[in-house]
Amino acid sequence: MMNYAGLDKELLLERAGEFIVNARKKNGITQEGLLRLIDKGCNLNMDRNTLSLIERGRVATNWLNLMVIQHVLGFSFDDFINFVTNPDS
């Protein structure tokens, strides 16, 4: 994954994971529930281990996976990018 808005890869992954966890919890969705939504809507074949690693910022993923996850959670990609680049706003 490339740098975005001057953020290094490690920080970008950490913030992406934080966004996913916050959005999932805000919607009252468990990891298993999110995986079912992803599988039903997009068939990404993502397992719980992979999702857990993404949420903890421990594994690089591609933009498509991040876009699918934020979409199933009901957020726009702009919401995601705004949080990743400025989480305190």
Short mmCIF file of C-alpha atoms in Angstrom, two decimals:
data_model
loop_
_atom_site.label_atom_id
_atom_site.label_comp_id
_atom_site.label_asym_id
_atom_site.label_seq_id
_atom_site.Cartn_x
_atom_site.Cartn_y
_atom_site.Cartn_z
CA MET A 1 0.00 0.00 0.00
CA MET A 2 1.40 3.38 -0.90
CA ASN A 3 1.73 6.42 1.33
CA TYR A 4 -1.28 8.72 1.45
CA ALA A 5 -1.32 12.35 2.51
CA GLY A 6 2.24 12.10 3.79
CA LEU A 7 1.47 9.29 6.24
CA ASP A 8 3.88 6.41 6.45
CA LYS A 9 2.59 2.91 5.85
CA GLU A 10 2.62 1.87 9.51
CA LEU A 11 0.54 4.85 10.67
CA LEU A 12 -1.82 4.50 7.72
CA LEU A 13 -2.46 0.84 8.56
CA GLU A 14 -2.98 1.65 12.24
CA ARG A 15 -5.52 4.38 11.47
CA ALA A 16 -7.30 2.24 8.89
CA GLY A 17 -7.71 -0.50 11.48
CA GLU A 18 -8.93 1.99 14.07
CA PHE A 19 -11.52 3.32 11.61
CA ILE A 20 -12.81 -0.18 10.89
CA VAL A 21 -13.09 -1.11 14.58
CA ASN A 22 -14.85 2.17 15.45
CA ALA A 23 -17.25 1.90 12.51
CA ARG A 24 -18.01 -1.74 13.25
CA LYS A 25 -18.72 -1.04 16.92
CA LYS A 26 -20.77 2.06 16.11
CA ASN A 27 -23.02 -0.15 13.98
CA GLY A 28 -23.14 -2.92 16.61
CA ILE A 29 -21.52 -5.43 14.27
CA THR A 30 -19.24 -8.21 15.49
CA GLN A 31 -16.25 -9.38 13.48
CA GLU A 32 -18.24 -12.44 12.46
CA GLY A 33 -21.15 -10.26 11.38
CA LEU A 34 -18.86 -8.07 9.31
CA LEU A 35 -17.30 -11.11 7.67
CA ARG A 36 -20.77 -12.41 6.76
CA LEU A 37 -21.67 -9.04 5.22
CA ILE A 38 -18.42 -8.95 3.27
CA ASP A 39 -18.86 -12.51 2.04
CA LYS A 40 -22.51 -11.95 1.10
CA GLY A 41 -21.90 -8.70 -0.75
CA CYS A 42 -18.45 -9.09 -2.23
CA ASN A 43 -17.10 -12.61 -1.80
CA LEU A 44 -13.60 -11.51 -0.76
CA ASN A 45 -12.96 -14.78 1.09
CA MET A 46 -11.60 -12.89 4.10
CA ASP A 47 -11.26 -14.88 7.32
CA ARG A 48 -11.46 -13.69 10.92
CA ASN A 49 -7.69 -13.86 11.37
CA THR A 50 -7.12 -11.54 8.43
CA LEU A 51 -9.81 -9.09 9.58
CA SER A 52 -8.35 -9.10 13.08
CA LEU A 53 -4.87 -8.34 11.73
CA ILE A 54 -6.26 -5.53 9.55
CA GLU A 55 -8.14 -4.06 12.53
CA ARG A 56 -4.96 -4.07 14.61
CA GLY A 57 -2.94 -2.46 11.81
CA ARG A 58 -0.69 -5.52 11.65
CA VAL A 59 -1.15 -6.52 8.03
CA ALA A 60 -1.08 -4.58 4.82
CA THR A 61 -4.14 -4.95 2.69
CA ASN A 62 -5.18 -3.44 -0.58
CA TRP A 63 -7.44 -0.45 -1.16
CA LEU A 64 -10.18 -2.69 -2.53
CA ASN A 65 -10.47 -4.60 0.75
CA LEU A 66 -10.57 -1.35 2.72
CA MET A 67 -13.17 0.15 0.39
CA VAL A 68 -15.35 -2.96 0.66
CA ILE A 69 -15.12 -3.01 4.47
CA GLN A 70 -16.00 0.67 4.87
CA HIS A 71 -18.81 0.33 2.31
CA VAL A 72 -20.42 -2.62 4.12
CA LEU A 73 -20.23 -0.60 7.32
CA GLY A 74 -22.15 2.23 5.63
CA PHE A 75 -19.39 4.79 5.32
CA SER A 76 -18.14 6.56 2.24
CA PHE A 77 -14.54 6.30 1.14
CA ASP A 78 -14.26 10.04 1.90
CA ASP A 79 -15.26 9.35 5.53
CA PHE A 80 -12.54 6.74 5.67
CA ILE A 81 -9.85 8.98 4.14
CA ASN A 82 -10.84 11.92 6.37
CA PHE A 83 -10.46 9.76 9.47
CA VAL A 84 -7.18 8.22 8.35
CA THR A 85 -5.62 11.59 7.55
CA ASN A 86 -7.12 13.51 10.48
CA PRO A 87 -8.56 11.19 13.18
CA ASP A 88 -9.05 13.96 15.77
CA SER A 89 -11.50 16.00 13.71
#
